[in-house]
Every structure is written in structure tokens, then in C-alpha cells.
Amino acid sequence: METKTAKLLDGKALAEKIHQELSVRITESQAKIGRPPGLAVLMVGDNPASAAYVRNKERACAKVGIASFGKHFPTETTQAELESVIAELNQDEQVDGILVQLPLPDHLDAVTLLHQIDPDKDADGLHPVNLGRLVRGEAGLRSCTPAGVMRLLQEYDIPLRGKQAVVVGRSILVGKPMALMLLEADATVTVAHSRSLDLSAIVKNADILIAAVGRPGLITAEMVKPDAVVVDVGMNRVTDASGKSRLVGDVHWESTAGVAGFITPVPGGVGPMTVAILLQNTVASYLRKAGS
């Protein structure tokens, strides 16, 4: 009997397509506006994973024609210094998007810094004003990872209206905004988490399953409904017995790919989409300011 394999939801390919669309849009708008869009990424300290993420974002900016106003601060930078930099960037006409790369050193308060960012320059879509707009179904900058997931589902013509969607994870970064976006698309949404009783039974109902908890291999094949759409937001670095490390998701990919109808790979699924939506948010802010 032929072994079934789920169709891939290829975030890498779709991100590439979005980059090309943004590049064309920027080229067309720049002549009229007189400058490129600008994104400022603030990084504090020398976390190697953060440095890699920031380089990745800056490379993506360069590829589509967004100017980077990245600022790298030493670990001992104070809260007041960072707030002052954000206030300057809020006023800077060249800057359309601002984001603070997390995690921050322990002495800094990330939430307070986020609150200082002008909501219309909030490239990460995480400011309370933008989350409020999402709750109310109003236009605004959307949280990058869940918005990337929605765009991926749309690209593959996956119907959401009336479907049972289960989001595993309730973080403000992914789980909560993800549930709201699925509700907005007329899905019937359940949010499960580490305190949920009988997680398997909840997950088994899902036509659309979003795993976003940060626990490697938490979702196994027997928990997944046949032909379900499985989106793995998890990015976990694991080290095998030989000392080699690799990235894995929250879903046990090898077994689940034999049950699901569609599945995202890790890496190459949701990760590239997060960066693509970050750029899209920056360009949206740029065009709105220019009235185009």
C-alpha cells in the first residue's frame, strides 16, 4: 500500500513571492515618496541567536529595498537610554517600522519599551493598540507570526469558515492573536495550553491545528485527525547523542506527515513568513504615511 504524505505548506517559497511583490511596490512608490521605507531593529547585548535573527531581517530588508536603521547596544544600556532612542525613531520621518529584538537582558523591561513605540510604526504588530484593533476587527498592523500563518493558509486555498481550529499555546506573541485571526476568518476556535486536560482529545478534533508552545515533538501522529492541516510554529534547537544540533518543531514531523493533509516544515515553514510579514507591515506603514 502506498504511504500517504501530507502536502507541504512551503513558507520559504511564499515568503520569496511576497519579497518580490514588496520590491516592485517599493520601486513604484519610491519615485513619488522620494525615499525608501525604513525599518529600525534595536538589539541589546550579544545573544548569538538574536544577532543571527537581526542579520536575517537586515538581509531581507536589503533584498526588497527597505533601508535598515539597525542599532546595536551594549548589554549594560539602560531603560532610559533605549526609551530615548525609541522616542527619536518615533519622530524620524525616514523610519516607518520599529522593533525591539527579544529577549532583552534581565534588567530591561520589554513591555514598557514596546509601549513607547508609536503604534503606527509597530512593525511587530504587538503594541496594545494594534492588538486592540485586531480584537475589534479594525485595520492595523498585525502580529507577524500569526499573520504569516493566515497568509500561508490563504495561499494554499485552505477553507477556514466553519472549520474546527485548535491553537495549542496562548502566548501574546502567537497563540492569542492567532486565535483572534482564525475567529475573524469564521473558524470555530479552541485554545489549548499546558494546563488543558486531555490535550490529545482536544487536538484530535482539529481540522486546522496550530502548534505554538515551544516543546519539541509535543504533537504526535496519533493526536492528529486524518487530513488535518497542521501548522508548526515551534522552533526548538535539540542536540542529538553525537552532539549535533538541529531545529525541530512542536510537531513530531516524521510520523505526523503520514496522517495530515497539509503540514509546514521546520525550518522553512512559518519562520520565513514571520520575516515577510514584518517587511509587509513596514511597507504598509510607509505607504499609509505617504497616502498611497
C-alpha angles and dihedrals in degrees: 000000000000115000113238118228124191119244113255121246095214107207093172093060093044092048088054090053091050090049090054092048091049092048091055092046092050093048090051094046100041095072090055097040096040097224140053122255113270131217124190116201113190117204126181124197130354107289101157094213091052091048090053092049091049092049089050092052093047092050090050090050092051091049095057098035102259115144113234119222093181118169123196116198130192117254093254094059110132130236090244092053092052093046089052091052091049090050089054092048090049087059096041110108091203093060120079100164133037128185136170112220111231143249099053126194111278097255092063127083108223095188094055090048091050089053090056093060116099102251089228090057094044097121092178092056092226103116112118089242091057092044087050090052089052092051090051094044091241126144114270144120109301129218105269105228099047091040087052090052091051091050090050092051089048092050091056093045093241108171115230104172110114093354123134107249121187120194113195106203132041104211121143088235097058121345102056098041089041091057091049093050092050090049089051087055090054097253119145102243133206120182114206127183145166092296095049114119115233098004091183093061092049094047093046089067094058122116085177116031122190114188113197110150106105096239115127115239094353093142112062132188095259090058093057125089112233111266093009119151106245120197114186113201093169119115109185125165110217129181121216127214092273091057094253115139127210140168119257133172135230089265123076092238102190095058099031093054086067093058107033125083094216129011138176119232122230112249106023099037121077098357097072090044092057091058092044091055091046088058091043091053090051092050091046090054090047093051094044092053089050091048093237 
